[in-house]
Amino acid sequence: QVQLVESGGGLVQPGGSLRLSCEASGFTLDAHTIGWFRQAPGKEREGVSCSSGTDGSTYYVDSVKGRFTIARDNAKNTVYLQMNSLKPEDTAVYYCAVDFRRTPNCIVKRMDYWGKGTLVTASS
């Protein structure tokens, strides 16, 4: 049974940092594309950062470039998102998702399985 379990969300002041973790089970990360998505209240879900297992490429949405870093540990079957210099506009529920077709992308509709999400709030 495929499962993705996110952790690490919370309340942080603007300028602070958080590290999200997504532990996968029921499959091995290996060559799959896996990534982080977020959805703020009243907004559509968007791709934040994704990692391709086939060619090693990574994707970041423009608004997080230079602040967020995605990393995958295939041995632990876990993917991480290090978030630095958080801004109030980063506030959202963050989801982990995987694409079993192994194509490099960060598109919501292409993902096959989703975690339940973890809330990140950047506020003073």
mmCIF file of N, CA and C in Angstrom:
data_model
loop_
_atom_site.group_PDB
_atom_site.id
_atom_site.type_symbol
_atom_site.label_atom_id
_atom_site.label_comp_id
_atom_site.label_asym_id
_atom_site.label_seq_id
_atom_site.Cartn_x
_atom_site.Cartn_y
_atom_site.Cartn_z
ATOM 1 N N GLN A 1 0.851 -1.191 0.000
ATOM 2 C CA GLN A 1 0.000 0.000 0.000
ATOM 3 C C GLN A 1 0.890 1.246 0.000
ATOM 4 N N VAL A 2 0.688 2.090 -0.983
ATOM 5 C CA VAL A 2 1.492 3.308 -1.095
ATOM 6 C C VAL A 2 1.058 4.323 -0.048
ATOM 7 N N GLN A 3 2.031 4.834 0.688
ATOM 8 C CA GLN A 3 1.741 5.886 1.659
ATOM 9 C C GLN A 3 2.827 6.940 1.616
ATOM 10 N N LEU A 4 2.420 8.184 1.792
ATOM 11 C CA LEU A 4 3.331 9.315 1.922
ATOM 12 C C LEU A 4 2.925 10.062 3.181
ATOM 13 N N VAL A 5 3.859 10.210 4.114
ATOM 14 C CA VAL A 5 3.543 10.853 5.384
ATOM 15 C C VAL A 5 4.459 12.049 5.580
ATOM 16 N N GLU A 6 3.855 13.230 5.616
ATOM 17 C CA GLU A 6 4.617 14.470 5.799
ATOM 18 C C GLU A 6 4.734 14.810 7.285
ATOM 19 N N SER A 7 5.815 15.499 7.618
ATOM 20 C CA SER A 7 6.005 16.007 8.978
ATOM 21 C C SER A 7 6.904 17.235 8.913
ATOM 22 N N GLY A 8 6.935 17.982 10.009
ATOM 23 C CA GLY A 8 7.848 19.113 10.105
ATOM 24 C C GLY A 8 7.215 20.482 9.975
ATOM 25 N N GLY A 9 5.927 20.526 9.695
ATOM 26 C CA GLY A 9 5.273 21.821 9.598
ATOM 27 C C GLY A 9 5.119 22.478 10.970
ATOM 28 N N GLY A 10 4.701 23.734 10.956
ATOM 29 C CA GLY A 10 4.506 24.438 12.211
ATOM 30 C C GLY A 10 4.424 25.931 12.015
ATOM 31 N N LEU A 11 4.461 26.635 13.130
ATOM 32 C CA LEU A 11 4.408 28.095 13.127
ATOM 33 C C LEU A 11 5.820 28.642 13.266
ATOM 34 N N VAL A 12 6.192 29.557 12.385
ATOM 35 C CA VAL A 12 7.521 30.159 12.432
ATOM 36 C C VAL A 12 7.398 31.643 12.101
ATOM 37 N N GLN A 13 8.273 32.439 12.679
ATOM 38 C CA GLN A 13 8.265 33.863 12.374
ATOM 39 C C GLN A 13 8.836 34.115 10.982
ATOM 40 N N PRO A 14 8.399 35.149 10.321
ATOM 41 C CA PRO A 14 8.992 35.498 9.018
ATOM 42 C C PRO A 14 10.504 35.613 9.147
ATOM 43 N N GLY A 15 11.195 35.037 8.158
ATOM 44 C CA GLY A 15 12.652 34.991 8.191
ATOM 45 C C GLY A 15 13.194 33.708 8.786
ATOM 46 N N GLY A 16 12.336 32.926 9.403
ATOM 47 C CA GLY A 16 12.749 31.677 10.022
ATOM 48 C C GLY A 16 12.846 30.526 9.044
ATOM 49 N N SER A 17 13.149 29.342 9.592
ATOM 50 C CA SER A 17 13.363 28.147 8.774
ATOM 51 C C SER A 17 12.563 26.967 9.310
ATOM 52 N N LEU A 18 12.232 26.073 8.407
ATOM 53 C CA LEU A 18 11.622 24.793 8.745
ATOM 54 C C LEU A 18 12.152 23.748 7.779
ATOM 55 N N ARG A 19 12.170 22.498 8.216
ATOM 56 C CA ARG A 19 12.493 21.403 7.318
ATOM 57 C C ARG A 19 11.350 20.409 7.329
ATOM 58 N N LEU A 20 10.776 20.206 6.158
ATOM 59 C CA LEU A 20 9.709 19.226 6.001
ATOM 60 C C LEU A 20 10.300 17.887 5.586
ATOM 61 N N SER A 21 9.673 16.827 6.053
ATOM 62 C CA SER A 21 10.067 15.469 5.676
ATOM 63 C C SER A 21 8.862 14.740 5.113
ATOM 64 N N CYS A 22 9.116 13.877 4.161
ATOM 65 C CA CYS A 22 8.066 13.031 3.591
ATOM 66 C C CYS A 22 8.618 11.609 3.516
ATOM 67 N N GLU A 23 8.058 10.744 4.341
ATOM 68 C CA GLU A 23 8.501 9.347 4.361
ATOM 69 C C GLU A 23 7.565 8.522 3.487
ATOM 70 N N ALA A 24 8.150 7.820 2.525
ATOM 71 C CA ALA A 24 7.373 7.002 1.603
ATOM 72 C C ALA A 24 7.416 5.543 2.028
ATOM 73 N N SER A 25 6.313 4.838 1.814
ATOM 74 C CA SER A 25 6.265 3.408 2.065
ATOM 75 C C SER A 25 5.393 2.752 1.004
ATOM 76 N N GLY A 26 5.608 1.444 0.823
ATOM 77 C CA GLY A 26 4.849 0.720 -0.183
ATOM 78 C C GLY A 26 5.481 0.753 -1.565
ATOM 79 N N PHE A 27 6.572 1.480 -1.699
ATOM 80 C CA PHE A 27 7.329 1.538 -2.952
ATOM 81 C C PHE A 27 8.692 2.140 -2.617
ATOM 82 N N THR A 28 9.643 2.047 -3.538
ATOM 83 C CA THR A 28 10.953 2.665 -3.335
ATOM 84 C C THR A 28 11.076 3.891 -4.225
ATOM 85 N N LEU A 29 11.693 4.946 -3.677
ATOM 86 C CA LEU A 29 11.791 6.210 -4.401
ATOM 87 C C LEU A 29 12.537 6.066 -5.715
ATOM 88 N N ASP A 30 13.725 5.480 -5.644
ATOM 89 C CA ASP A 30 14.570 5.183 -6.797
ATOM 90 C C ASP A 30 14.409 6.155 -7.954
ATOM 91 N N ALA A 31 13.781 5.705 -9.032
ATOM 92 C CA ALA A 31 13.711 6.493 -10.262
ATOM 93 C C ALA A 31 12.438 7.318 -10.378
ATOM 94 N N HIS A 32 11.648 7.390 -9.314
ATOM 95 C CA HIS A 32 10.399 8.135 -9.399
ATOM 96 C C HIS A 32 10.608 9.632 -9.201
ATOM 97 N N THR A 33 9.718 10.407 -9.796
ATOM 98 C CA THR A 33 9.668 11.842 -9.526
ATOM 99 C C THR A 33 8.848 12.063 -8.264
ATOM 100 N N ILE A 34 9.394 12.820 -7.325
ATOM 101 C CA ILE A 34 8.682 13.115 -6.087
ATOM 102 C C ILE A 34 8.881 14.590 -5.762
ATOM 103 N N GLY A 35 7.882 15.163 -5.133
ATOM 104 C CA GLY A 35 8.025 16.583 -4.883
ATOM 105 C C GLY A 35 7.069 17.124 -3.844
ATOM 106 N N TRP A 36 7.162 18.433 -3.675
ATOM 107 C CA TRP A 36 6.369 19.174 -2.712
ATOM 108 C C TRP A 36 5.453 20.162 -3.424
ATOM 109 N N PHE A 37 4.234 20.189 -2.942
ATOM 110 C CA PHE A 37 3.221 21.080 -3.473
ATOM 111 C C PHE A 37 2.606 21.833 -2.300
ATOM 112 N N ARG A 38 1.962 22.935 -2.572
ATOM 113 C CA ARG A 38 1.315 23.671 -1.484
ATOM 114 C C ARG A 38 -0.004 24.285 -1.941
ATOM 115 N N GLN A 39 -0.868 24.482 -0.969
ATOM 116 C CA GLN A 39 -2.151 25.105 -1.249
ATOM 117 C C GLN A 39 -2.495 26.072 -0.131
ATOM 118 N N ALA A 40 -2.584 27.336 -0.477
ATOM 119 C CA ALA A 40 -2.976 28.374 0.465
ATOM 120 C C ALA A 40 -4.486 28.552 0.400
ATOM 121 N N PRO A 41 -5.085 29.088 1.451
ATOM 122 C CA PRO A 41 -6.542 29.287 1.457
ATOM 123 C C PRO A 41 -6.996 30.118 0.261
ATOM 124 N N GLY A 42 -7.994 29.608 -0.463
ATOM 125 C CA GLY A 42 -8.542 30.325 -1.597
ATOM 126 C C GLY A 42 -7.709 30.276 -2.855
ATOM 127 N N LYS A 43 -6.630 29.511 -2.836
ATOM 128 C CA LYS A 43 -5.756 29.428 -4.010
ATOM 129 C C LYS A 43 -5.659 27.999 -4.517
ATOM 130 N N GLU A 44 -5.214 27.870 -5.764
ATOM 131 C CA GLU A 44 -5.026 26.539 -6.337
ATOM 132 C C GLU A 44 -3.735 25.911 -5.804
ATOM 133 N N ARG A 45 -3.716 24.600 -5.811
ATOM 134 C CA ARG A 45 -2.510 23.892 -5.420
ATOM 135 C C ARG A 45 -1.436 24.125 -6.484
ATOM 136 N N GLU A 46 -0.185 24.344 -6.023
ATOM 137 C CA GLU A 46 0.897 24.596 -6.960
ATOM 138 C C GLU A 46 2.120 23.750 -6.621
ATOM 139 N N GLY A 47 2.903 23.471 -7.646
ATOM 140 C CA GLY A 47 4.158 22.760 -7.443
ATOM 141 C C GLY A 47 5.207 23.696 -6.876
ATOM 142 N N VAL A 48 5.818 23.319 -5.774
ATOM 143 C CA VAL A 48 6.849 24.127 -5.124
ATOM 144 C C VAL A 48 8.242 23.662 -5.548
ATOM 145 N N SER A 49 8.490 22.375 -5.419
ATOM 146 C CA SER A 49 9.793 21.828 -5.774
ATOM 147 C C SER A 49 9.660 20.336 -6.000
ATOM 148 N N CYS A 50 10.316 19.844 -7.044
ATOM 149 C CA CYS A 50 10.264 18.431 -7.365
ATOM 150 C C CYS A 50 11.637 17.912 -7.739
ATOM 151 N N SER A 51 11.825 16.619 -7.531
ATOM 152 C CA SER A 51 13.098 15.969 -7.801
ATOM 153 C C SER A 51 12.865 14.761 -8.698
ATOM 154 N N SER A 52 13.606 14.693 -9.785
ATOM 155 C CA SER A 52 13.487 13.563 -10.699
ATOM 156 C C SER A 52 14.483 12.484 -10.305
ATOM 157 N N GLY A 53 14.005 11.240 -10.239
ATOM 158 C CA GLY A 53 14.894 10.130 -9.947
ATOM 159 C C GLY A 53 15.571 9.586 -11.184
ATOM 160 N N THR A 54 15.116 9.988 -12.373
ATOM 161 C CA THR A 54 15.688 9.456 -13.611
ATOM 162 C C THR A 54 16.902 10.251 -14.073
ATOM 163 N N ASP A 55 16.801 11.589 -14.059
ATOM 164 C CA ASP A 55 17.925 12.385 -14.543
ATOM 165 C C ASP A 55 18.520 13.305 -13.474
ATOM 166 N N GLY A 56 17.999 13.217 -12.241
ATOM 167 C CA GLY A 56 18.555 14.011 -11.156
ATOM 168 C C GLY A 56 18.198 15.475 -11.179
ATOM 169 N N SER A 57 17.332 15.869 -12.092
ATOM 170 C CA SER A 57 16.984 17.287 -12.192
ATOM 171 C C SER A 57 16.061 17.699 -11.050
ATOM 172 N N THR A 58 16.092 18.987 -10.734
ATOM 173 C CA THR A 58 15.199 19.543 -9.727
ATOM 174 C C THR A 58 14.483 20.754 -10.300
ATOM 175 N N TYR A 59 13.313 21.005 -9.738
ATOM 176 C CA TYR A 59 12.500 22.136 -10.171
ATOM 177 C C TYR A 59 12.121 22.944 -8.938
ATOM 178 N N TYR A 60 12.148 24.267 -9.087
ATOM 179 C CA TYR A 60 11.668 25.160 -8.036
ATOM 180 C C TYR A 60 10.778 26.219 -8.677
ATOM 181 N N VAL A 61 9.667 26.480 -8.060
ATOM 182 C CA VAL A 61 8.836 27.592 -8.514
ATOM 183 C C VAL A 61 9.613 28.879 -8.237
ATOM 184 N N ASP A 62 9.439 29.876 -9.077
ATOM 185 C CA ASP A 62 10.254 31.096 -8.991
ATOM 186 C C ASP A 62 10.220 31.736 -7.605
ATOM 187 N N SER A 63 9.092 31.685 -6.947
ATOM 188 C CA SER A 63 8.928 32.392 -5.674
ATOM 189 C C SER A 63 9.755 31.803 -4.538
ATOM 190 N N VAL A 64 10.302 30.586 -4.705
ATOM 191 C CA VAL A 64 11.082 29.967 -3.626
ATOM 192 C C VAL A 64 12.545 29.755 -4.009
ATOM 193 N N LYS A 65 12.916 30.086 -5.226
ATOM 194 C CA LYS A 65 14.298 29.881 -5.661
ATOM 195 C C LYS A 65 15.265 30.659 -4.776
ATOM 196 N N GLY A 66 16.326 29.966 -4.349
ATOM 197 C CA GLY A 66 17.308 30.586 -3.464
ATOM 198 C C GLY A 66 16.959 30.479 -1.997
ATOM 199 N N ARG A 67 15.746 30.054 -1.679
ATOM 200 C CA ARG A 67 15.320 29.944 -0.272
ATOM 201 C C ARG A 67 15.014 28.501 0.130
ATOM 202 N N PHE A 68 14.468 27.716 -0.793
ATOM 203 C CA PHE A 68 14.084 26.332 -0.505
ATOM 204 C C PHE A 68 15.038 25.379 -1.203
ATOM 205 N N THR A 69 15.263 24.220 -0.580
ATOM 206 C CA THR A 69 16.101 23.185 -1.168
ATOM 207 C C THR A 69 15.452 21.830 -0.972
ATOM 208 N N ILE A 70 15.317 21.087 -2.065
ATOM 209 C CA ILE A 70 14.770 19.733 -1.983
ATOM 210 C C ILE A 70 15.917 18.740 -1.957
ATOM 211 N N ALA A 71 15.744 17.681 -1.176
ATOM 212 C CA ALA A 71 16.765 16.639 -1.094
ATOM 213 C C ALA A 71 16.065 15.303 -0.906
ATOM 214 N N ARG A 72 16.597 14.284 -1.537
ATOM 215 C CA ARG A 72 16.011 12.961 -1.383
ATOM 216 C C ARG A 72 17.059 12.011 -0.853
ATOM 217 N N ASP A 73 16.634 11.124 0.041
ATOM 218 C CA ASP A 73 17.493 10.079 0.593
ATOM 219 C C ASP A 73 16.841 8.760 0.221
ATOM 220 N N ASN A 74 17.312 8.173 -0.877
ATOM 221 C CA ASN A 74 16.686 6.933 -1.355
ATOM 222 C C ASN A 74 16.852 5.798 -0.348
ATOM 223 N N ALA A 75 17.943 5.801 0.398
ATOM 224 C CA ALA A 75 18.163 4.739 1.386
ATOM 225 C C ALA A 75 17.115 4.781 2.495
ATOM 226 N N LYS A 76 16.675 5.990 2.839
ATOM 227 C CA LYS A 76 15.654 6.148 3.867
ATOM 228 C C LYS A 76 14.254 6.280 3.271
ATOM 229 N N ASN A 77 14.197 6.254 1.930
ATOM 230 C CA ASN A 77 12.901 6.412 1.247
ATOM 231 C C ASN A 77 12.194 7.689 1.690
ATOM 232 N N THR A 78 12.962 8.747 1.809
ATOM 233 C CA THR A 78 12.459 10.001 2.351
ATOM 234 C C THR A 78 12.913 11.178 1.492
ATOM 235 N N VAL A 79 12.033 12.155 1.343
ATOM 236 C CA VAL A 79 12.382 13.393 0.655
ATOM 237 C C VAL A 79 12.166 14.551 1.627
ATOM 238 N N TYR A 80 13.038 15.544 1.535
ATOM 239 C CA TYR A 80 13.015 16.665 2.450
ATOM 240 C C TYR A 80 12.819 17.976 1.680
ATOM 241 N N LEU A 81 12.304 18.966 2.380
ATOM 242 C CA LEU A 81 12.257 20.323 1.834
ATOM 243 C C LEU A 81 12.763 21.269 2.926
ATOM 244 N N GLN A 82 13.959 21.803 2.718
ATOM 245 C CA GLN A 82 14.515 22.796 3.633
ATOM 246 C C GLN A 82 14.018 24.166 3.202
ATOM 247 N N MET A 83 13.345 24.842 4.104
ATOM 248 C CA MET A 83 12.758 26.141 3.791
ATOM 249 C C MET A 83 13.393 27.207 4.669
ATOM 250 N N ASN A 84 14.095 28.117 4.050
ATOM 251 C CA ASN A 84 14.746 29.217 4.757
ATOM 252 C C ASN A 84 14.119 30.551 4.372
ATOM 253 N N SER A 85 14.372 31.547 5.180
ATOM 254 C CA SER A 85 13.866 32.911 4.913
ATOM 255 C C SER A 85 12.373 32.893 4.590
ATOM 256 N N LEU A 86 11.626 32.208 5.412
ATOM 257 C CA LEU A 86 10.193 32.056 5.154
ATOM 258 C C LEU A 86 9.484 33.398 5.186
ATOM 259 N N LYS A 87 8.494 33.515 4.310
ATOM 260 C CA LYS A 87 7.701 34.729 4.181
ATOM 261 C C LYS A 87 6.242 34.415 4.499
ATOM 262 N N PRO A 88 5.471 35.418 4.888
ATOM 263 C CA PRO A 88 4.040 35.161 5.151
ATOM 264 C C PRO A 88 3.337 34.515 3.956
ATOM 265 N N GLU A 89 3.753 34.839 2.750
ATOM 266 C CA GLU A 89 3.111 34.263 1.562
ATOM 267 C C GLU A 89 3.471 32.802 1.333
ATOM 268 N N ASP A 90 4.385 32.259 2.133
ATOM 269 C CA ASP A 90 4.678 30.819 2.081
ATOM 270 C C ASP A 90 3.681 30.019 2.909
ATOM 271 N N THR A 91 2.847 30.693 3.662
ATOM 272 C CA THR A 91 1.866 30.008 4.501
ATOM 273 C C THR A 91 0.907 29.197 3.650
ATOM 274 N N ALA A 92 0.824 27.898 3.951
ATOM 275 C CA ALA A 92 -0.003 26.978 3.165
ATOM 276 C C ALA A 92 0.068 25.591 3.783
ATOM 277 N N VAL A 93 -0.786 24.713 3.303
ATOM 278 C CA VAL A 93 -0.623 23.292 3.590
ATOM 279 C C VAL A 93 0.319 22.738 2.524
ATOM 280 N N TYR A 94 1.357 22.066 2.964
ATOM 281 C CA TYR A 94 2.349 21.494 2.062
ATOM 282 C C TYR A 94 2.115 19.994 1.929
ATOM 283 N N TYR A 95 2.073 19.540 0.690
ATOM 284 C CA TYR A 95 1.822 18.141 0.382
ATOM 285 C C TYR A 95 3.021 17.531 -0.334
ATOM 286 N N CYS A 96 3.230 16.266 -0.058
ATOM 287 C CA CYS A 96 4.216 15.467 -0.770
ATOM 288 C C CYS A 96 3.456 14.603 -1.784
ATOM 289 N N ALA A 97 4.025 14.434 -2.971
ATOM 290 C CA ALA A 97 3.358 13.629 -3.991
ATOM 291 C C ALA A 97 4.384 12.941 -4.876
ATOM 292 N N VAL A 98 3.957 11.832 -5.493
ATOM 293 C CA VAL A 98 4.858 11.049 -6.344
ATOM 294 C C VAL A 98 4.199 10.748 -7.681
ATOM 295 N N ASP A 99 5.025 10.755 -8.736
ATOM 296 C CA ASP A 99 4.592 10.414 -10.089
ATOM 297 C C ASP A 99 5.227 9.082 -10.452
ATOM 298 N N PHE A 100 4.446 8.044 -10.609
ATOM 299 C CA PHE A 100 4.967 6.717 -10.900
ATOM 300 C C PHE A 100 5.366 6.523 -12.356
ATOM 301 N N ARG A 101 5.091 7.503 -13.198
ATOM 302 C CA ARG A 101 5.490 7.368 -14.591
ATOM 303 C C ARG A 101 6.937 7.779 -14.820
ATOM 304 N N ARG A 102 7.577 8.236 -13.744
ATOM 305 C CA ARG A 102 9.017 8.510 -13.776
ATOM 306 C C ARG A 102 9.408 9.588 -14.762
ATOM 307 N N THR A 103 8.527 10.498 -15.054
ATOM 308 C CA THR A 103 8.864 11.606 -15.943
ATOM 309 C C THR A 103 9.174 12.839 -15.112
ATOM 310 N N PRO A 104 10.264 13.544 -15.423
ATOM 311 C CA PRO A 104 10.591 14.762 -14.666
ATOM 312 C C PRO A 104 9.508 15.820 -14.862
ATOM 313 N N ASN A 105 8.856 16.210 -13.779
ATOM 314 C CA ASN A 105 7.840 17.249 -13.857
ATOM 315 C C ASN A 105 7.479 17.681 -12.459
ATOM 316 N N CYS A 106 6.695 18.720 -12.350
ATOM 317 C CA CYS A 106 6.201 19.179 -11.055
ATOM 318 C C CYS A 106 4.776 19.690 -11.258
ATOM 319 N N ILE A 107 3.987 18.858 -11.876
ATOM 320 C CA ILE A 107 2.626 19.229 -12.277
ATOM 321 C C ILE A 107 1.618 18.495 -11.412
ATOM 322 N N VAL A 108 0.714 19.247 -10.830
ATOM 323 C CA VAL A 108 -0.258 18.672 -9.897
ATOM 324 C C VAL A 108 -0.998 17.486 -10.516
ATOM 325 N N LYS A 109 -1.478 17.661 -11.734
ATOM 326 C CA LYS A 109 -2.320 16.624 -12.350
ATOM 327 C C LYS A 109 -1.542 15.375 -12.732
ATOM 328 N N ARG A 110 -0.216 15.451 -12.758
ATOM 329 C CA ARG A 110 0.598 14.295 -13.146
ATOM 330 C C ARG A 110 0.909 13.389 -11.964
ATOM 331 N N MET A 111 0.665 13.861 -10.723
ATOM 332 C CA MET A 111 1.019 13.079 -9.553
ATOM 333 C C MET A 111 -0.006 11.973 -9.310
ATOM 334 N N ASP A 112 0.502 10.805 -8.894
ATOM 335 C CA ASP A 112 -0.353 9.633 -8.708
ATOM 336 C C ASP A 112 -0.818 9.435 -7.268
ATOM 337 N N TYR A 113 0.051 9.755 -6.321
ATOM 338 C CA TYR A 113 -0.298 9.579 -4.910
ATOM 339 C C TYR A 113 0.104 10.826 -4.132
ATOM 340 N N TRP A 114 -0.703 11.088 -3.100
ATOM 341 C CA TRP A 114 -0.513 12.283 -2.269
ATOM 342 C C TRP A 114 -0.504 11.943 -0.796
ATOM 343 N N GLY A 115 0.275 12.714 -0.039
ATOM 344 C CA GLY A 115 0.174 12.644 1.397
ATOM 345 C C GLY A 115 -0.983 13.501 1.869
ATOM 346 N N LYS A 116 -1.196 13.533 3.193
ATOM 347 C CA LYS A 116 -2.316 14.285 3.746
ATOM 348 C C LYS A 116 -1.973 15.746 4.015
ATOM 349 N N GLY A 117 -0.694 16.065 3.977
ATOM 350 C CA GLY A 117 -0.284 17.455 4.119
ATOM 351 C C GLY A 117 0.142 17.842 5.517
ATOM 352 N N THR A 118 0.943 18.907 5.589
ATOM 353 C CA THR A 118 1.369 19.478 6.856
ATOM 354 C C THR A 118 1.296 21.002 6.727
ATOM 355 N N LEU A 119 0.783 21.651 7.768
ATOM 356 C CA LEU A 119 0.543 23.088 7.712
ATOM 357 C C LEU A 119 1.797 23.869 8.079
ATOM 358 N N VAL A 120 2.153 24.826 7.236
ATOM 359 C CA VAL A 120 3.255 25.755 7.497
ATOM 360 C C VAL A 120 2.673 27.152 7.601
ATOM 361 N N THR A 121 2.968 27.813 8.719
ATOM 362 C CA THR A 121 2.479 29.170 8.930
ATOM 363 C C THR A 121 3.655 30.076 9.262
ATOM 364 N N ALA A 122 3.866 31.081 8.437
ATOM 365 C CA ALA A 122 4.922 32.064 8.681
ATOM 366 C C ALA A 122 4.233 33.365 9.080
ATOM 367 N N SER A 123 4.276 33.652 10.347
ATOM 368 C CA SER A 123 3.553 34.813 10.865
ATOM 369 C C SER A 123 4.185 35.293 12.157
ATOM 370 N N SER A 124 4.126 36.591 12.369
ATOM 371 C CA SER A 124 4.617 37.158 13.623
ATOM 372 C C SER A 124 3.468 37.332 14.615
#
